[in-house]
Amino acid sequence: MKSVPLSRVDILETGPRMTDREESDGSDIGVGVVSKTSPKTKRPSLYKVLLLNDDYTPQEFVVWLLQAVFHKDAEAAVRIMMHVHQKGVGVCGVYTYEVAETKVAQVMEISRRNQHPLQCTMERE
Ligand code: TYC
């Protein structure tokens, strides 16, 4: 019977058997399995930054502040200011905790420096 030449795979598989998880001396190479039990990303909680009305802070100052701190255009700033003026409270924006905290601190500090009683706070959405 005519013998068929050995292929490269036949030759390799004639040697000592070794699994994918062994070193050549047969010792374990320490490959583990990483199992994911929960999704790795969680959406952050969001917080509304609220502006409160008062009888003394000039409307023009509030409009300027909304543009400077909250990046509102003139039209949106006037709309928010008038909403707060008429309803007593209004939302300036919605942010993650640290951003909201920074905006509140900026509003309070700028108002204080300008001797206006304007109040700003935050609440979880
Ligand atoms: N009520 C103020 C006034 O008539 C204007 C004002 C608007 C003040 C919004 C605070 O958050 C505020 N001068």
XYZ file of N, CA, C and O and ligand atoms in Angstrom:
513
model
N 0.843 -1.183 0.000
C 0.000 0.000 0.000
C 0.880 1.234 0.000
O 1.840 1.339 0.753
N 0.495 2.215 -0.804
C 1.279 3.443 -0.913
C 1.022 4.318 0.314
O -0.119 4.498 0.732
N 2.136 4.753 0.957
C 1.906 5.608 2.143
C 1.757 7.065 1.740
O 2.428 7.543 0.829
N 0.842 7.745 2.411
C 0.561 9.170 2.155
C 1.538 9.983 2.986
O 1.778 9.652 4.157
N 2.181 10.999 2.394
C 3.101 11.825 3.206
C 2.372 12.481 4.394
O 1.222 12.878 4.265
N 3.093 12.574 5.527
C 2.502 13.203 6.713
C 2.373 14.717 6.512
O 3.273 15.350 5.965
N 1.258 15.227 6.937
C 1.105 16.696 6.877
C 1.813 17.309 8.093
O 2.174 16.584 9.031
N 1.976 18.656 8.102
C 2.607 19.355 9.236
C 1.819 19.116 10.533
O 2.404 18.854 11.585
N 0.502 19.111 10.430
C -0.333 18.883 11.617
C -0.090 17.490 12.176
O 0.086 17.314 13.378
N -0.004 16.475 11.299
C 0.255 15.101 11.760
C 1.567 15.050 12.537
O 1.651 14.457 13.605
N 2.585 15.704 12.011
C 3.903 15.684 12.667
C 3.833 16.349 14.040
O 4.278 15.800 15.040
N 3.199 17.554 14.099
C 3.099 18.264 15.372
C 2.346 17.439 16.406
O 2.688 17.430 17.576
N 1.313 16.708 15.956
C 0.493 15.962 16.907
C 1.066 14.612 17.300
O 0.465 13.899 18.081
N 2.224 14.284 16.790
C 2.850 13.024 17.217
C 3.671 13.228 18.477
O 4.037 12.264 19.137
N 3.957 14.479 18.852
C 4.746 14.786 20.048
C 3.887 14.617 21.298
O 2.728 14.231 21.219
N 4.499 14.887 22.507
C 3.753 14.757 23.762
C 2.541 15.705 23.738
O 2.659 16.844 23.285
N 1.381 15.250 24.208
C 0.177 16.089 24.189
C 0.280 17.158 25.265
O 0.733 16.937 26.374
N -0.159 18.326 24.914
C -0.044 19.466 25.820
C -1.314 20.279 25.619
O -1.724 20.518 24.496
N -1.976 20.674 26.667
C -3.187 21.487 26.492
C -2.785 22.949 26.357
O -1.640 23.341 26.621
N -3.734 23.786 25.979
C -3.485 25.229 25.831
C -3.162 25.907 27.168
O -2.698 27.022 27.203
N -3.467 25.255 28.288
C -3.255 25.889 29.598
C -2.027 25.375 30.345
O -1.860 25.630 31.521
N -1.188 24.633 29.652
C 0.022 24.118 30.294
C 1.270 24.781 29.729
O 1.308 25.143 28.567
N 2.272 24.868 30.589
C 3.603 25.200 30.111
C 4.150 23.920 29.477
O 3.576 22.837 29.644
N 5.349 24.011 28.783
C 5.892 22.820 28.126
C 6.279 21.736 29.134
O 6.304 20.559 28.799
N 6.513 22.148 30.433
C 6.847 21.142 31.448
C 5.596 20.571 32.123
O 5.686 19.804 33.073
N 4.437 20.982 31.618
C 3.200 20.418 32.147
C 2.591 21.208 33.292
O 1.501 20.911 33.743
N 3.321 22.284 33.767
C 2.769 23.059 34.878
C 1.676 24.019 34.387
O 1.653 24.389 33.220
N 0.808 24.385 35.289
C -0.304 25.291 34.988
C 0.246 26.701 34.749
O 1.100 27.169 35.493
N -0.213 27.399 33.692
C 0.307 28.758 33.443
C -0.523 29.824 34.153
O -0.241 31.000 34.062
N -1.553 29.391 34.870
C -2.295 30.347 35.705
C -3.268 31.224 34.958
O -3.564 32.329 35.376
N -3.793 30.786 33.849
C -4.803 31.565 33.144
C -6.137 31.390 33.871
O -6.555 30.271 34.133
N -6.771 32.517 34.219
C -8.051 32.439 34.913
C -9.182 32.871 34.014
O -8.961 33.270 32.872
N -10.384 32.773 34.527
C -11.571 33.205 33.783
C -12.132 34.428 34.486
O -12.369 34.407 35.683
N -12.281 35.519 33.747
C -12.886 36.716 34.326
C -14.379 36.653 34.025
O -14.771 36.627 32.868
N -15.195 36.563 35.067
C -16.640 36.524 34.813
C -17.277 37.839 35.232
O -16.919 38.414 36.258
N -18.178 38.339 34.406
C -18.849 39.613 34.660
C -20.209 39.304 35.270
O -21.023 38.639 34.652
N -20.397 39.765 36.490
C -21.675 39.474 37.147
C -22.621 40.668 37.111
O -23.808 40.518 37.287
N -22.058 41.896 36.901
C -22.945 43.058 36.800
C -22.389 44.000 35.735
O -21.195 44.016 35.481
N -23.251 44.834 35.114
C -22.766 45.778 34.102
C -21.740 46.715 34.729
O -21.917 47.123 35.875
N -20.673 47.069 34.001
C -19.605 47.856 34.624
C -19.888 49.352 34.675
O -19.240 50.074 35.403
N -20.846 49.839 33.914
C -21.162 51.270 33.954
C -22.552 51.480 34.527
O -23.475 50.744 34.242
N -22.646 52.516 35.395
C -23.948 52.901 35.943
C -24.173 54.364 35.567
O -23.243 55.160 35.621
N -25.375 54.700 35.188
C -25.662 56.101 34.869
C -25.641 56.911 36.168
O -26.198 56.478 37.174
N -24.994 58.102 36.140
C -24.955 58.916 37.364
C -26.321 59.536 37.642
O -27.085 59.800 36.718
N -26.618 59.766 38.913
C -27.832 60.506 39.277
C -27.699 61.933 38.761
O -26.596 62.476 38.700
N -28.819 62.543 38.412
C -28.806 63.924 37.912
C -29.505 64.851 38.907
O -30.404 64.426 39.640
N -29.041 66.099 38.904
C -29.539 67.096 39.859
C -29.963 68.365 39.137
O -29.237 68.869 38.277
N -31.154 68.879 39.511
C -31.640 70.149 38.972
C -31.023 71.271 39.779
O -31.009 71.203 41.015
N -30.523 72.291 39.106
C -30.073 73.492 39.803
C -31.225 74.484 39.742
O -31.737 74.804 38.661
N -31.672 74.920 40.923
C -32.846 75.788 41.047
C -32.460 77.196 41.464
O -31.602 77.379 42.335
N -33.108 78.170 40.840
C -32.924 79.568 41.200
C -34.198 80.005 41.931
O -35.310 79.643 41.510
N -34.024 80.774 43.019
C -35.171 81.224 43.811
C -35.412 82.717 43.587
O -34.460 83.495 43.434
N -36.662 83.098 43.588
C -36.994 84.514 43.418
C -36.733 85.289 44.708
O -36.707 84.712 45.798
N -36.477 86.563 44.570
C -36.452 87.493 45.708
C -36.882 88.856 45.174
O -37.047 89.030 43.965
N -37.104 89.807 46.080
C -37.626 91.114 45.655
C -36.539 92.126 45.320
O -36.853 93.253 44.928
N -35.275 91.776 45.493
C -34.202 92.781 45.403
C -33.194 92.587 44.272
O -32.635 93.584 43.781
N -32.908 91.373 43.923
C -31.906 91.146 42.870
C -32.436 91.682 41.537
O -33.548 91.330 41.127
N -31.671 92.549 40.859
C -32.142 93.092 39.574
C -32.334 91.994 38.514
O -31.522 91.067 38.421
N -33.384 92.155 37.732
C -33.662 91.197 36.653
C -32.465 91.088 35.713
O -32.113 89.989 35.263
N -31.864 92.217 35.420
C -30.721 92.258 34.492
C -29.538 91.418 34.999
O -28.846 90.746 34.221
N -29.338 91.451 36.340
C -28.255 90.659 36.936
C -28.543 89.161 36.788
O -27.642 88.379 36.448
N -29.786 88.775 37.017
C -30.168 87.351 36.904
C -29.975 86.873 35.464
O -29.441 85.775 35.225
N -30.378 87.701 34.497
C -30.220 87.337 33.080
C -28.734 87.192 32.748
O -28.320 86.208 32.092
N -27.924 88.108 33.225
C -26.479 88.038 32.979
C -25.883 86.755 33.586
O -25.095 86.035 32.946
N -26.304 86.440 34.830
C -25.805 85.255 35.540
C -26.162 83.957 34.796
O -25.334 83.039 34.696
N -27.387 83.901 34.297
C -27.823 82.694 33.575
C -26.992 82.485 32.305
O -26.721 81.345 31.907
N -26.576 83.574 31.691
C -25.727 83.463 30.503
C -24.300 83.072 30.905
O -23.681 82.209 30.258
N -23.792 83.703 31.969
C -22.395 83.492 32.362
C -22.161 82.117 32.983
O -21.170 81.447 32.658
N -23.034 81.681 33.866
C -22.808 80.434 34.614
C -23.430 79.215 33.922
O -22.839 78.132 33.921
N -24.601 79.437 33.304
C -25.323 78.286 32.743
C -25.286 78.240 31.209
O -25.947 77.392 30.600
N -24.534 79.164 30.604
C -24.355 79.181 29.142
C -25.680 79.267 28.382
O -25.822 78.673 27.303
N -26.634 80.015 28.939
C -27.916 80.236 28.247
C -27.758 81.390 27.251
O -27.014 82.345 27.523
N -28.473 81.296 26.113
C -28.481 82.462 25.215
C -29.436 83.497 25.817
O -30.144 83.213 26.796
N -29.433 84.721 25.271
C -30.200 85.826 25.865
C -31.690 85.494 25.998
O -32.307 85.775 27.032
N -32.221 84.866 24.974
C -33.655 84.537 24.989
C -34.007 83.525 26.091
O -34.980 83.722 26.836
N -33.219 82.462 26.208
C -33.457 81.444 27.248
C -33.245 82.038 28.636
O -33.999 81.729 29.570
N -32.247 82.908 28.770
C -31.962 83.532 30.071
C -33.135 84.398 30.529
O -33.539 84.333 31.694
N -33.700 85.186 29.616
C -34.860 86.035 29.957
C -36.062 85.162 30.316
O -36.774 85.427 31.293
N -36.254 84.102 29.558
C -37.394 83.194 29.818
C -37.282 82.549 31.204
O -38.259 82.527 31.970
N -36.094 82.074 31.562
C -35.901 81.439 32.877
C -36.062 82.466 33.990
O -36.735 82.211 35.004
N -35.437 83.652 33.810
C -35.545 84.707 34.825
C -37.008 85.068 35.069
O -37.459 85.168 36.225
N -37.797 85.278 33.984
C -39.216 85.645 34.125
C -40.028 84.525 34.771
O -40.940 84.802 35.564
N -39.670 83.279 34.452
C -40.351 82.128 35.082
C -40.132 82.171 36.596
O -41.086 82.025 37.371
N -38.877 82.382 37.014
C -38.562 82.431 38.450
C -39.252 83.636 39.093
O -39.840 83.524 40.186
N -39.209 84.771 38.407
C -39.833 86.005 38.907
C -41.327 85.787 39.156
O -41.880 86.257 40.161
N -42.001 85.062 38.266
C -43.458 84.875 38.366
C -43.879 83.675 39.212
O -44.915 83.706 39.872
N -43.072 82.622 39.194
C -43.471 81.379 39.903
C -42.757 81.176 41.232
O -43.157 80.319 42.018
N -41.652 81.903 41.441
C -40.934 81.778 42.717
C -39.700 80.887 42.655
O -38.779 81.045 43.454
N -39.689 79.949 41.724
C -38.545 79.036 41.595
C -38.511 78.507 40.155
O -39.557 78.428 39.495
N -37.299 78.196 39.670
C -37.182 77.660 38.316
C -35.886 76.899 38.123
O -34.919 77.083 38.885
N -35.880 76.032 37.122
C -34.701 75.196 36.825
C -33.759 75.922 35.856
O -34.182 76.355 34.781
N -32.494 76.028 36.249
C -31.456 76.634 35.386
C -30.777 75.594 34.513
O -30.196 75.920 33.480
N -30.788 74.328 34.967
C -30.119 73.267 34.221
C -30.107 71.984 35.040
O -30.416 72.011 36.236
N -29.734 70.877 34.399
C -29.674 69.563 35.053
C -28.271 68.998 34.827
O -27.796 68.943 33.686
N -27.616 68.587 35.917
C -26.202 68.198 35.852
C -25.916 67.027 36.795
O -26.722 66.726 37.676
N -24.758 66.433 36.627
C -24.290 65.441 37.604
C -23.972 66.173 38.920
O -23.856 67.411 38.949
N -23.836 65.416 39.995
C -23.717 66.002 41.340
C -22.634 67.084 41.455
O -22.910 68.196 41.907
N -21.417 66.754 41.020
C -20.319 67.714 41.221
C -20.457 68.960 40.356
O -20.081 70.054 40.788
N -20.986 68.811 39.149
C -21.198 69.978 38.277
C -22.283 70.866 38.880
O -22.112 72.093 38.980
N -23.387 70.256 39.330
C -24.483 71.025 39.946
C -23.979 71.777 41.184
O -24.265 72.973 41.360
N -23.196 71.093 42.012
C -22.634 71.690 43.229
C -21.760 72.908 42.878
O -21.823 73.955 43.547
N -20.964 72.777 41.827
C -20.092 73.881 41.389
C -20.915 75.066 40.895
O -20.600 76.218 41.228
N -21.963 74.810 40.113
C -22.831 75.897 39.608
C -23.480 76.640 40.775
O -23.519 77.873 40.792
N -24.003 75.883 41.747
C -24.653 76.506 42.915
C -23.645 77.390 43.646
O -23.944 78.548 43.979
N -22.450 76.873 43.861
C -21.410 77.643 44.564
C -21.046 78.910 43.785
O -20.854 79.982 44.387
N -20.963 78.823 42.460
C -20.638 79.991 41.630
C -21.732 81.050 41.726
O -21.435 82.237 41.900
N -22.994 80.633 41.636
C -24.109 81.588 41.737
C -24.087 82.283 43.096
O -24.203 83.514 43.182
N -23.911 81.508 44.154
C -23.927 82.078 45.513
C -22.770 83.053 45.711
O -22.942 84.131 46.294
N -21.585 82.695 45.214
C -20.399 83.542 45.388
C -20.502 84.841 44.566
O -20.209 85.924 45.080
N -20.940 84.724 43.309
C -21.064 85.912 42.451
C -22.145 86.844 43.013
O -21.970 88.070 43.033
N -23.243 86.279 43.485
C -24.324 87.094 44.065
C -23.842 87.796 45.332
O -24.087 89.000 45.516
N -23.156 87.057 46.186
C -22.618 87.632 47.438
C -21.663 88.782 47.143
O -21.773 89.855 47.751
N -20.750 88.566 46.185
C -19.779 89.624 45.833
C -20.459 90.868 45.308
O -19.927 91.969 45.431
N -21.641 90.683 44.689
C -22.386 91.822 44.145
C -23.476 92.315 45.100
O -24.304 93.145 44.716
N -23.468 91.794 46.314
C -24.391 92.174 47.381
C -25.867 91.990 47.015
O -26.715 92.810 47.389
N -26.128 90.897 46.270
C -27.514 90.557 45.951
C -27.915 89.349 46.795
O -27.085 88.456 47.039
N -29.179 89.297 47.208
C -29.624 88.169 48.068
C -30.050 86.920 47.298
O -30.637 85.995 47.890
N -29.741 86.863 46.011
C -30.134 85.744 45.154
C -29.720 84.390 45.752
O -28.578 84.220 46.175
N -30.646 83.459 45.768
C -30.398 82.116 46.313
C -30.522 81.054 45.226
O -31.363 81.162 44.329
N -29.654 80.044 45.344
C -29.606 78.973 44.361
C -29.436 77.666 45.145
O -28.721 77.618 46.140
N -30.100 76.622 44.682
C -29.992 75.331 45.376
C -30.061 74.203 44.363
O -30.209 74.464 43.159
N -29.914 72.961 44.828
C -30.000 71.824 43.898
C -30.863 70.726 44.500
O -30.962 70.628 45.726
N -31.483 69.945 43.642
C -32.263 68.809 44.149
C -32.175 67.660 43.142
O -32.100 67.894 41.933
N -32.156 66.438 43.679
C -32.049 65.267 42.814
C -33.289 65.157 41.943
O -34.401 65.358 42.409
N -33.061 64.850 40.655
C -34.176 64.745 39.685
C -35.040 63.518 39.959
O -34.510 62.470 40.284
N -37.914 89.472 41.405
C -36.733 90.207 40.995
C -37.073 91.629 40.615
O -38.215 91.898 40.279
C -36.037 89.542 39.793
C -35.537 88.186 40.086
C -35.752 87.148 39.182
C -34.791 87.879 41.234
C -35.267 85.869 39.409
C -34.326 86.631 41.493
O -34.088 84.392 40.801
C -34.550 85.622 40.584
N -36.081 92.533 40.638
